[in-house]
Amino acid sequence: MVVVVAVLSLASMGLVARAFDLQVVRKEFYQTQGDARFLREVPIAVSRGTIFDRNGEPLAVSTPVMSIWANPSEVLESEDRIPALAKAIGADPAQIKDYLQQRAGREFVYLRRQMSPDAAQAVLDLGIPGVNGQREFRRFYPSGPVTSHILGFTNIDDHGQEGLELAFDDWLAGKPGAKRVIRDRMGHVVEDVEQVRAPQPGRNITLSIDRRIQFLAYNELKNTIEKSEADSGTMVVLDVSTGEVLAMVSWPTYNPNALRTSTAEQRRNRAMTDVVEPGSTIKPILMAAALSTGKYTPTSPLIDTGNGNFYYMTHTIRDTHAWGVLTPTGVIQKSSNIGAAKIAMTLDTGLMYDTYRAFGFGSSTNSGFPGEAAGYMKVGRDWRPLEKAIMAYGYGLNATPLQLANAYATIGNQGVMHSPSFVKGAEGDTRQIIDPTIAQKLVQMLESTTQPGGTAAPYAWIANYAVAGKTGTAHKAMNGSYAKNNYSAAFAGLVPASHPRMAAVVIIDNPRKGSYYGGLVSAPVFAKVMDGALRLLDVPPDNIGRWYVGGPLQGNSGLVGTKPPEAPVVEDAPVEDFTP
């Protein structure tokens, strides 16, 4: 008995000593080890900010989803449950098994990302050891392909990848929170211990885009490209007084809600990344330089364009017709390449170059849009005489559709240029480019283009509104020269002409069916979209008592709502093969 009591006493003393060691001496060590096995810090997902159009309509929203993840070693211990798991997540059992075996040393791998909450819960209800769910958010775009090139898209981790989603990623993304939880051996959360970091949801943003005008532009551009069997096209609409982008559409397009079905070609925002030679749409900029000298007015001096062929320095400049003697306004109305070239010859090269640069050609618009191209224009001191003549009607330089639209918006805004903005109410850089009087004269000269005999009449006509604009038809540069049968058809304009509210540019690339002229292909798109936009924005009609500059024409053409008389379309003469 003594021996037994002694042994039991010693054992009891050992247990007490061991308990003292565990509970007091090495308590912190063992607590840390225990927490390491059951206490976890997990992220708290946050919703990305919503993107609205200027009228408060949602363009991009975040919806809650669930992602299924697993601890590979625990799932492999219940290998017989893998077929049921694979069926629930829509995968092949053998592939799931191989995937887990290759990552057996990890504690966390995704099995399926961004499932609907109901489908994910069905997976969790299977009760497979090591399989867990994690709440996330997925981006959804209600307008689909209509606004895809502007908004861009996010990746699977909800970070912006292109477009405004990328440009404003820091603003929209927010900051995920974090909390400590206790999980059981199955990985299930049994207790929330504490919040480590509070989540900060992303901030909303209101764009300058008007979804209604955006849809009009999308629909008309799509229909025209399909009808003319063109390769691609783009349209930009700007608010003249603020520089805000009201609409921007490119075709072909893609659906950001089904990104995997799209290609890089479809995702390219051609209004921002593609450059074109502006062709005759550059002529108003040339005329701005000419008017600034004081030697030119809208009606003088007279310019002899001859019989439609002008031989200059080994190159023949051509017009579509023999216009003979024209005023500067006539050069714009008839889109005379010869007239433009002869005007350029009388201008100081530095003045012409500085005017083009002031209107934004050869430099970025500073819109902040990712991947925006700056275009190209050779430094003025390097211009050769023939290059200078050809630049007068839009060859030898290139620009993005946004740059061209912003140049016309500047003309319509009394010569004040704004940096284009995609955010409603944003205050960007502004500067006076040309004298307001010159800008007013340019608008009047551009209005003649839509009058009978102009290159856009009657296809740019809008009932009850006066239109100022310019057509452009240019051979495309390909393989070091200009293609004979590949054209860029353009129209740039302002509405209403009496007090411009909007500027827009339409460019159709390589129309193959029907006409390829800007006045026939692009001007109708401009007219249909602007017709709807003017009414959506409640812009009052401006043609009461006046259809054209200087008052109404004879007959009934000055009556409200009466269509101007039909007139044969006279278009720009594409330049012959020439490599600057």
Coordinates of C-alpha atoms in Angstrom, one line a residue:
M1 CA 0.0 0.0 0.0
V2 CA 2.9 2.4 0.8
V3 CA 4.4 1.7 -2.6
V4 CA 1.1 2.2 -4.3
V5 CA 0.3 5.4 -2.5
A6 CA 3.8 6.7 -3.2
V7 CA 3.5 5.9 -6.9
L8 CA 0.0 7.6 -7.1
S9 CA 1.3 10.6 -5.2
L10 CA 4.3 11.0 -7.5
A11 CA 2.0 10.6 -10.5
S12 CA -0.4 13.2 -9.1
M13 CA 2.5 15.6 -8.5
G14 CA 3.7 15.0 -12.1
L15 CA 0.2 15.8 -13.4
V16 CA 0.0 19.0 -11.4
A17 CA 3.5 20.1 -12.5
R18 CA 2.5 19.3 -16.1
A19 CA -0.7 21.3 -15.8
F20 CA 1.2 24.2 -14.2
D21 CA 3.7 24.1 -17.1
L22 CA 0.9 24.1 -19.7
Q23 CA -1.4 26.6 -18.1
V24 CA 1.2 29.0 -16.7
V25 CA 4.7 28.6 -17.8
R26 CA 4.1 27.9 -21.6
K27 CA 0.5 29.1 -21.9
E28 CA 1.3 31.7 -24.6
F29 CA 3.1 29.2 -26.7
Y30 CA 0.4 26.6 -26.7
Q31 CA -2.3 29.3 -27.2
T32 CA -0.5 30.5 -30.3
Q33 CA -0.2 27.0 -31.6
G34 CA -3.9 26.3 -31.0
D35 CA -4.9 29.5 -32.7
A36 CA -2.7 28.7 -35.6
R37 CA -4.8 25.6 -36.2
F38 CA -8.3 27.1 -35.7
L39 CA -8.0 30.9 -35.7
R40 CA -8.0 32.4 -39.2
E41 CA -8.0 35.9 -40.6
V42 CA -10.4 36.1 -43.5
P43 CA -11.1 39.0 -45.9
I44 CA -14.4 40.8 -45.9
A45 CA -15.4 41.4 -49.5
V46 CA -16.6 44.8 -50.5
S47 CA -18.8 46.0 -53.4
R48 CA -17.2 47.9 -56.2
G49 CA -18.7 51.4 -56.7
T50 CA -21.6 51.8 -59.2
I51 CA -21.1 53.7 -62.4
F52 CA -24.1 55.8 -63.5
D53 CA -24.8 57.8 -66.6
R54 CA -25.4 61.5 -66.4
N55 CA -29.1 60.9 -65.7
G56 CA -28.6 58.5 -62.8
E57 CA -29.1 55.3 -64.9
P58 CA -26.8 52.4 -63.8
L59 CA -24.2 51.4 -66.3
A60 CA -22.1 49.1 -64.2
V61 CA -23.2 47.4 -60.9
S62 CA -21.7 44.7 -58.6
T63 CA -23.7 41.7 -57.7
P64 CA -22.9 39.2 -54.8
V65 CA -21.6 35.8 -55.9
M66 CA -19.9 32.9 -54.1
S67 CA -16.6 31.2 -54.9
I68 CA -15.9 27.6 -53.9
W69 CA -12.5 26.8 -52.4
A70 CA -10.9 23.8 -50.9
N71 CA -8.1 22.4 -48.7
P72 CA -6.7 19.8 -51.1
S73 CA -5.4 17.4 -48.4
E74 CA -8.7 17.2 -46.6
V75 CA -10.7 16.7 -49.8
L76 CA -8.4 13.9 -50.9
E77 CA -9.0 12.1 -47.6
S78 CA -12.6 11.8 -48.8
E79 CA -11.7 10.8 -52.3
D80 CA -15.0 8.9 -52.8
R81 CA -16.8 12.3 -52.5
I82 CA -14.9 13.9 -55.4
P83 CA -17.4 12.7 -58.2
A84 CA -20.3 14.4 -56.4
L85 CA -18.2 17.6 -55.9
A86 CA -17.2 17.6 -59.6
K87 CA -20.8 17.2 -60.7
A88 CA -21.9 20.1 -58.4
I89 CA -19.4 22.5 -59.8
G90 CA -19.7 21.3 -63.4
A91 CA -16.2 19.8 -63.8
D92 CA -14.6 16.4 -64.7
P93 CA -13.9 14.2 -61.6
A94 CA -10.5 13.1 -62.9
Q95 CA -9.4 16.6 -63.6
I96 CA -10.5 17.7 -60.1
K97 CA -8.6 14.9 -58.6
D98 CA -5.4 15.7 -60.5
Y99 CA -5.8 19.4 -59.7
L100 CA -6.0 18.7 -56.0
Q101 CA -3.1 16.2 -56.0
Q102 CA -0.8 18.6 -57.7
R103 CA -1.6 21.2 -55.0
A104 CA -1.8 18.9 -52.0
G105 CA 0.8 20.9 -50.1
R106 CA -1.4 24.0 -50.1
E107 CA -4.2 24.9 -47.7
F108 CA -6.3 27.0 -50.1
V109 CA -7.2 26.5 -53.8
Y110 CA -10.2 27.8 -55.8
L111 CA -12.4 25.2 -57.3
R112 CA -14.9 27.4 -59.0
R113 CA -15.1 31.2 -59.0
Q114 CA -18.1 33.5 -58.9
M115 CA -21.0 31.0 -58.8
S116 CA -24.5 32.2 -58.1
P117 CA -25.3 32.1 -54.4
D118 CA -27.9 29.3 -54.8
A119 CA -25.6 27.1 -56.9
A120 CA -22.7 27.6 -54.4
Q121 CA -24.9 26.7 -51.5
A122 CA -25.9 23.5 -53.2
V123 CA -22.2 22.6 -53.3
L124 CA -21.7 23.4 -49.6
D125 CA -24.8 21.4 -48.6
L126 CA -23.0 18.3 -49.8
G127 CA -20.9 18.6 -46.6
I128 CA -17.7 17.4 -48.2
P129 CA -14.7 17.9 -45.8
G130 CA -12.3 20.6 -46.9
V131 CA -14.8 22.4 -49.2
N132 CA -15.8 25.9 -48.3
G133 CA -17.3 29.0 -49.8
Q134 CA -16.2 32.6 -50.0
R135 CA -18.4 35.6 -50.7
E136 CA -17.3 37.9 -53.6
F137 CA -18.8 40.4 -56.0
R138 CA -19.1 40.2 -59.8
R139 CA -19.5 43.1 -62.2
F140 CA -22.6 43.3 -64.3
Y141 CA -23.2 45.8 -67.2
P142 CA -26.9 46.4 -67.9
S143 CA -26.3 48.1 -71.3
G144 CA -24.1 45.2 -72.5
P145 CA -22.3 46.0 -75.8
V146 CA -23.8 49.5 -76.1
T147 CA -21.4 51.0 -73.5
S148 CA -18.7 48.3 -73.5
H149 CA -15.9 50.4 -75.1
I150 CA -16.3 53.2 -72.7
L151 CA -16.7 51.2 -69.5
G152 CA -14.2 48.4 -70.2
F153 CA -14.4 45.5 -67.8
T154 CA -12.9 44.0 -64.6
N155 CA -11.0 40.8 -64.1
I156 CA -12.1 37.9 -62.0
D157 CA -10.7 39.6 -58.9
D158 CA -12.9 42.7 -59.7
H159 CA -10.0 45.0 -60.7
G160 CA -10.5 47.3 -63.7
Q161 CA -8.7 46.1 -66.9
E162 CA -9.8 48.5 -69.6
G163 CA -11.7 51.6 -70.2
L164 CA -13.1 53.7 -67.3
E165 CA -13.1 50.7 -65.1
L166 CA -9.3 50.9 -65.3
A167 CA -9.0 54.7 -65.3
F168 CA -11.0 55.0 -62.1
D169 CA -10.1 51.7 -60.5
D170 CA -8.7 53.2 -57.3
W171 CA -11.9 55.2 -56.9
L172 CA -14.3 52.4 -57.6
A173 CA -12.5 49.4 -56.0
G174 CA -12.8 50.3 -52.3
K175 CA -10.7 48.4 -49.7
P176 CA -11.6 44.9 -48.4
G177 CA -11.9 44.5 -44.7
A178 CA -10.6 41.6 -42.5
K179 CA -11.8 39.6 -39.5
R180 CA -10.6 36.8 -37.3
V181 CA -12.7 33.7 -37.0
I182 CA -12.5 30.3 -35.4
R183 CA -12.9 27.3 -37.8
D184 CA -13.5 23.7 -36.9
R185 CA -11.6 20.8 -38.4
M186 CA -14.0 20.8 -41.4
G187 CA -13.1 24.4 -42.2
H188 CA -16.5 25.8 -41.1
V189 CA -16.6 29.1 -39.3
V190 CA -18.0 28.5 -35.7
E191 CA -17.3 31.9 -34.2
D192 CA -16.3 35.4 -35.3
V193 CA -13.6 36.6 -32.9
E194 CA -13.0 40.2 -33.9
Q195 CA -13.0 42.6 -36.8
V196 CA -9.4 43.5 -37.7
R197 CA -10.1 46.0 -40.4
A198 CA -13.4 47.6 -41.4
P199 CA -14.3 47.3 -45.1
Q200 CA -14.5 50.5 -47.2
P201 CA -16.9 50.0 -50.1
G202 CA -16.0 51.5 -53.5
R203 CA -17.3 55.0 -54.3
N204 CA -19.8 55.6 -57.0
I205 CA -19.1 57.7 -60.1
T206 CA -21.5 59.6 -62.4
L207 CA -20.3 59.8 -66.0
S208 CA -21.0 62.4 -68.6
I209 CA -22.4 59.7 -70.9
D210 CA -26.1 60.0 -71.8
R211 CA -27.3 56.4 -72.2
R212 CA -30.1 57.4 -74.5
I213 CA -27.8 59.2 -77.0
Q214 CA -25.3 56.4 -76.6
F215 CA -28.0 53.9 -77.7
L216 CA -29.0 56.1 -80.7
A217 CA -25.4 56.3 -81.8
Y218 CA -24.8 52.5 -81.3
N219 CA -27.9 51.6 -83.3
E220 CA -27.3 53.9 -86.2
L221 CA -23.6 53.1 -86.5
K222 CA -24.3 49.4 -86.4
N223 CA -27.0 49.6 -89.1
T224 CA -24.9 51.7 -91.4
I225 CA -21.8 49.4 -91.1
E226 CA -23.9 46.3 -91.8
K227 CA -25.7 48.0 -94.7
S228 CA -22.5 49.3 -96.3
E229 CA -20.5 46.2 -95.4
A230 CA -17.8 48.3 -93.8
D231 CA -14.9 47.0 -91.8
S232 CA -15.6 49.1 -88.7
G233 CA -16.7 52.5 -87.6
T234 CA -16.9 54.9 -84.7
M235 CA -18.9 58.0 -83.5
V236 CA -18.2 60.6 -80.8
V237 CA -20.6 63.1 -79.4
L238 CA -19.4 66.0 -77.3
D239 CA -21.1 68.7 -75.3
V240 CA -19.8 71.9 -76.9
S241 CA -19.9 74.1 -73.8
T242 CA -18.3 71.7 -71.4
G243 CA -16.2 69.2 -73.4
E244 CA -18.1 66.3 -71.8
V245 CA -18.4 63.1 -73.8
L246 CA -22.1 62.4 -74.3
A247 CA -21.7 59.3 -76.4
M248 CA -18.8 57.3 -77.8
V249 CA -19.4 54.1 -79.8
S250 CA -17.2 51.8 -81.8
W251 CA -18.1 48.8 -84.0
P252 CA -17.4 45.9 -83.9
T253 CA -18.2 45.6 -80.3
Y254 CA -18.5 43.0 -77.6
N255 CA -20.6 42.0 -74.5
P256 CA -18.6 42.6 -71.3
N257 CA -21.0 40.2 -69.5
A258 CA -19.7 37.4 -71.7
L259 CA -16.1 38.5 -72.1
R260 CA -14.7 35.0 -73.0
T261 CA -16.5 35.2 -76.4
S262 CA -14.9 38.4 -77.4
T263 CA -11.6 39.1 -79.2
A264 CA -9.0 41.9 -78.9
E265 CA -10.2 43.3 -82.2
Q266 CA -13.7 43.7 -80.8
R267 CA -12.6 45.2 -77.5
R268 CA -10.6 48.0 -79.1
N269 CA -12.1 51.5 -78.5
R270 CA -11.4 52.9 -82.0
A271 CA -12.5 56.4 -81.0
M272 CA -9.5 56.6 -78.7
T273 CA -6.8 54.2 -80.0
D274 CA -7.2 54.3 -83.8
V275 CA -6.0 57.2 -85.9
V276 CA -7.2 58.3 -89.3
E277 CA -6.1 60.9 -91.8
P278 CA -8.9 63.4 -91.4
G279 CA -9.2 64.2 -95.1
S280 CA -11.4 67.3 -95.9
T281 CA -12.7 67.5 -92.3
I282 CA -9.4 69.4 -91.7
K283 CA -10.2 72.2 -94.0
P284 CA -12.0 74.4 -91.4
I285 CA -8.8 74.3 -89.3
L286 CA -6.9 75.5 -92.3
M287 CA -9.5 78.2 -92.8
A288 CA -9.1 79.3 -89.1
A289 CA -5.4 80.0 -89.8
A290 CA -6.3 81.9 -93.0
L291 CA -8.9 84.1 -91.3
S292 CA -6.5 84.9 -88.5
T293 CA -4.2 86.6 -91.0
G294 CA -6.8 89.2 -91.9
K295 CA -6.1 88.6 -95.6
Y296 CA -9.0 86.2 -95.9
T297 CA -12.7 86.6 -95.1
P298 CA -15.6 84.2 -95.8
T299 CA -16.2 85.9 -99.2
S300 CA -12.7 87.1 -100.3
P301 CA -10.3 86.8 -101.9
L302 CA -11.5 84.8 -104.9
I303 CA -9.6 81.6 -105.5
D304 CA -9.3 80.1 -109.0
T305 CA -9.5 76.3 -108.9
G306 CA -9.4 76.0 -112.6
N307 CA -10.6 73.0 -114.4
G308 CA -10.3 70.6 -111.4
N309 CA -6.7 69.6 -112.0
F310 CA -3.8 71.5 -110.5
Y311 CA -0.2 70.4 -111.1
Y312 CA 2.1 71.3 -108.3
M313 CA 5.6 70.1 -107.7
T314 CA 5.4 66.8 -109.6
H315 CA 1.9 66.0 -108.1
T316 CA -1.6 66.6 -109.5
I317 CA -4.1 67.9 -107.0
R318 CA -7.7 67.1 -108.1
D319 CA -11.3 68.2 -107.4
T320 CA -14.3 66.2 -108.4
H321 CA -15.5 69.0 -110.7
A322 CA -14.2 72.1 -112.4
W323 CA -15.4 74.7 -109.8
G324 CA -13.6 77.6 -111.4
V325 CA -13.5 80.7 -109.1
L326 CA -14.5 80.1 -105.5
T327 CA -14.7 82.2 -102.3
P328 CA -13.2 80.8 -99.2
T329 CA -16.7 79.7 -98.2
G330 CA -17.1 78.1 -101.6
V331 CA -13.9 76.1 -100.9
I332 CA -15.5 74.7 -97.8
Q333 CA -18.9 74.2 -99.4
K334 CA -17.6 72.4 -102.5
S335 CA -14.7 70.8 -100.6
S336 CA -12.1 71.9 -103.1
N337 CA -8.7 70.4 -102.6
I338 CA -7.2 72.8 -105.1
G339 CA -8.7 75.8 -103.2
A340 CA -7.4 74.5 -99.9
A341 CA -3.9 73.9 -101.3
K342 CA -3.7 77.3 -102.8
I343 CA -4.8 78.9 -99.5
A344 CA -2.1 76.9 -97.7
M345 CA 0.6 78.2 -100.1
T346 CA -0.1 81.7 -99.1
L347 CA 0.1 81.0 -95.3
D348 CA 3.2 81.1 -93.2
T349 CA 4.2 77.5 -92.4
G350 CA 4.7 78.3 -88.7
L351 CA 1.2 79.8 -88.5
M352 CA -0.4 76.8 -90.2
Y353 CA 1.5 74.4 -88.0
D354 CA 0.7 76.3 -84.8
T355 CA -3.0 76.5 -85.6
Y356 CA -3.2 72.7 -86.2
R357 CA -1.3 72.1 -82.9
A358 CA -3.6 74.6 -81.1
F359 CA -6.6 72.6 -82.2
G360 CA -5.0 69.5 -80.6
F361 CA -3.6 67.6 -83.6
G362 CA -0.4 65.7 -82.8
S363 CA -1.0 65.6 -79.1
S364 CA -3.3 63.8 -76.6
T365 CA -6.6 65.4 -75.5
N366 CA -5.7 64.6 -71.9
S367 CA -9.1 62.9 -71.4
G368 CA -7.5 60.4 -69.0
F369 CA -8.8 57.5 -70.9
P370 CA -6.3 54.5 -70.8
G371 CA -4.5 53.9 -74.1
E372 CA -5.5 57.1 -75.8
A373 CA -3.5 57.8 -78.9
A374 CA -1.9 61.2 -79.5
G375 CA -2.0 61.0 -83.3
Y376 CA 0.8 62.3 -85.5
M377 CA 1.8 65.5 -87.2
K378 CA 5.3 66.3 -88.4
V379 CA 7.0 69.3 -86.9
G380 CA 6.3 72.4 -89.0
R381 CA 9.9 73.3 -89.7
D382 CA 10.2 70.0 -91.5
W383 CA 7.3 70.5 -93.8
R384 CA 8.1 70.4 -97.5
P385 CA 6.0 72.6 -99.8
L386 CA 4.2 69.6 -101.3
E387 CA 3.5 68.2 -97.8
K388 CA 2.1 71.5 -96.7
A389 CA -0.3 71.7 -99.7
I390 CA -1.5 68.1 -99.0
M391 CA -1.9 68.7 -95.3
A392 CA -4.4 71.5 -96.3
Y393 CA -6.9 68.8 -97.2
G394 CA -6.1 66.3 -94.6
Y395 CA -3.3 64.0 -95.6
G396 CA 0.2 63.6 -94.1
L397 CA -1.2 63.8 -90.5
N398 CA -3.5 61.6 -88.5
A399 CA -5.8 62.0 -85.5
T400 CA -8.2 60.1 -83.3
P401 CA -12.0 60.6 -83.8
L402 CA -12.0 62.2 -80.3
Q403 CA -9.4 64.7 -81.3
L404 CA -11.4 65.7 -84.4
A405 CA -14.6 66.0 -82.5
N406 CA -12.9 68.2 -79.9
A407 CA -11.6 70.5 -82.6
Y408 CA -15.1 71.0 -84.0
A409 CA -16.4 71.5 -80.4
T410 CA -13.8 74.3 -80.0
I411 CA -15.1 76.0 -83.2
G412 CA -18.7 75.7 -81.9
N413 CA -17.7 77.1 -78.4
Q414 CA -16.5 80.5 -79.6
G415 CA -12.9 79.2 -80.0
V416 CA -12.6 77.9 -76.4
M417 CA -11.2 74.4 -76.1
H418 CA -12.0 72.1 -73.2
S419 CA -10.2 68.9 -72.3
P420 CA -12.7 66.1 -73.1
S421 CA -14.1 64.6 -69.9
F422 CA -16.0 61.4 -69.1
V423 CA -17.2 62.6 -65.7
K424 CA -20.2 64.7 -65.3
G425 CA -19.4 68.2 -63.9
A426 CA -15.6 67.7 -64.0
E427 CA -13.7 70.9 -64.5
G428 CA -10.9 70.4 -67.0
D429 CA -8.4 72.6 -68.7
T430 CA -9.8 75.4 -70.9
R431 CA -8.1 77.8 -73.2
Q432 CA -8.9 80.3 -76.0
I433 CA -7.7 78.9 -79.3
I434 CA -9.0 81.4 -81.8
D435 CA -10.8 84.7 -81.7
P436 CA -14.6 84.2 -81.1
T437 CA -15.4 86.2 -84.2
I438 CA -13.3 83.8 -86.3
A439 CA -15.1 80.9 -84.7
Q440 CA -18.5 82.4 -85.6
K441 CA -17.4 82.9 -89.2
L442 CA -16.2 79.3 -89.4
V443 CA -19.6 78.0 -88.2
Q444 CA -21.3 80.0 -90.9
M445 CA -18.9 78.7 -93.5
L446 CA -19.5 75.1 -92.3
E447 CA -23.3 75.7 -92.5
S448 CA -22.9 76.2 -96.3
T449 CA -21.9 72.5 -96.6
T450 CA -25.4 71.4 -95.7
Q451 CA -27.0 73.9 -98.1
P452 CA -28.0 72.9 -101.6
G453 CA -24.8 72.4 -103.6
G454 CA -22.8 71.5 -100.5
T455 CA -21.1 68.1 -100.0
A456 CA -23.5 67.1 -97.2
A457 CA -26.8 68.3 -98.7
P458 CA -29.4 67.0 -98.1
Y459 CA -28.1 64.0 -96.1
A460 CA -27.0 65.9 -93.0
W461 CA -30.3 67.8 -92.9
I462 CA -32.2 67.8 -89.6
A463 CA -35.8 69.0 -89.6
N464 CA -36.2 72.3 -87.8
Y465 CA -32.5 72.6 -87.1
A466 CA -29.7 74.2 -88.9
V467 CA -26.6 72.1 -89.3
A468 CA -22.9 73.1 -89.7
G469 CA -20.5 70.4 -90.7
K470 CA -17.9 69.1 -93.1
T471 CA -17.5 65.8 -95.1
G472 CA -14.3 64.0 -95.6
T473 CA -13.4 61.1 -97.9
A474 CA -9.8 59.8 -97.8
H475 CA -7.9 57.0 -99.2
K476 CA -6.4 54.9 -96.5
A477 CA -2.7 54.6 -96.1
M478 CA -1.6 50.9 -96.5
N479 CA 1.8 49.3 -97.1
G480 CA 3.6 52.6 -97.6
S481 CA 1.2 54.1 -100.1
Y482 CA -2.5 54.9 -100.5
A483 CA -5.0 52.2 -101.4
K484 CA -7.1 52.9 -104.5
N485 CA -10.2 51.2 -103.3
N486 CA -10.1 51.5 -99.5
Y487 CA -11.6 54.6 -98.0
S488 CA -12.4 56.3 -94.8
A489 CA -15.7 58.1 -94.9
A490 CA -16.2 60.9 -92.4
F491 CA -18.5 63.6 -91.3
A492 CA -17.9 66.2 -88.5
G493 CA -20.5 68.7 -87.5
L494 CA -22.2 71.0 -85.0
V495 CA -25.9 71.4 -84.1
P496 CA -27.8 73.6 -83.9
A497 CA -25.7 76.0 -86.1
S498 CA -27.1 79.2 -84.6
H499 CA -25.9 78.3 -81.2
P500 CA -24.0 75.0 -81.2
R501 CA -24.8 72.6 -78.4
M502 CA -23.3 69.4 -79.6
A503 CA -20.3 68.4 -81.8
A504 CA -20.1 64.9 -83.3
V505 CA -17.8 63.0 -85.6
V506 CA -18.8 59.8 -87.6
I507 CA -16.1 57.7 -89.3
I508 CA -16.9 54.6 -91.4
D509 CA -13.9 52.5 -92.3
N510 CA -13.8 51.0 -95.8
P511 CA -17.5 50.9 -96.9
R512 CA -17.7 48.3 -99.7
K513 CA -21.3 48.4 -100.7
G514 CA -22.9 51.4 -102.2
S515 CA -21.1 54.7 -101.9
Y516 CA -17.9 55.4 -100.0
Y517 CA -18.3 59.2 -99.7
G518 CA -18.5 60.8 -96.3
G519 CA -21.6 62.8 -97.4
L520 CA -23.5 59.7 -98.4
V521 CA -22.3 57.2 -95.8
S522 CA -21.5 59.1 -92.6
A523 CA -23.6 62.3 -92.8
P524 CA -26.9 60.3 -92.5
V525 CA -25.7 58.7 -89.3
F526 CA -24.9 62.1 -87.9
A527 CA -28.3 63.5 -88.9
K528 CA -30.3 60.6 -87.4
V529 CA -28.4 60.5 -84.1
M530 CA -28.4 64.3 -83.7
D531 CA -32.0 64.5 -84.6
G532 CA -32.9 62.3 -81.6
A533 CA -30.3 63.9 -79.3
L534 CA -31.6 67.4 -79.9
R535 CA -35.1 66.3 -78.9
L536 CA -33.9 64.3 -75.9
L537 CA -32.0 67.4 -74.6
D538 CA -35.0 69.7 -75.4
V539 CA -32.9 72.0 -77.6
P540 CA -35.2 74.5 -79.2
P541 CA -35.4 74.7 -83.1
D542 CA -33.3 77.4 -84.7
N543 CA -34.4 77.5 -88.3
I544 CA -37.6 79.6 -87.9
G545 CA -37.3 82.2 -90.6
R546 CA -33.9 81.0 -91.7
W547 CA -32.7 77.8 -93.3
Y548 CA -29.3 79.0 -94.3
V549 CA -26.7 81.7 -93.6
G550 CA -28.1 85.1 -94.7
G551 CA -31.7 84.1 -94.4
P552 CA -34.2 81.7 -96.1
L553 CA -34.0 80.7 -99.7
Q554 CA -36.6 81.5 -102.2
G555 CA -39.8 79.5 -102.4
N556 CA -41.0 77.4 -99.5
S557 CA -37.6 76.2 -98.3
G558 CA -37.8 78.7 -95.4
L559 CA -41.0 77.2 -94.0
V560 CA -40.7 75.4 -90.7
G561 CA -40.4 71.7 -91.2
T562 CA -39.9 71.9 -94.9
K563 CA -37.1 69.8 -96.3
P564 CA -34.6 71.8 -98.4
P565 CA -34.7 71.0 -102.1
E566 CA -32.9 68.0 -103.3
A567 CA -29.5 68.7 -104.8
P568 CA -26.8 66.5 -106.4
V569 CA -24.2 65.5 -103.9
V570 CA -20.8 66.9 -104.6
E571 CA -18.1 65.1 -102.7
D572 CA -14.4 65.5 -101.8
A573 CA -11.9 64.3 -104.3
P574 CA -9.7 61.6 -102.8
V575 CA -6.1 62.3 -103.3
E576 CA -4.1 60.3 -105.8
D577 CA -1.4 57.9 -104.6
F578 CA 1.1 59.9 -102.7
T579 CA 3.6 59.0 -99.9
P580 CA 4.6 61.9 -97.7

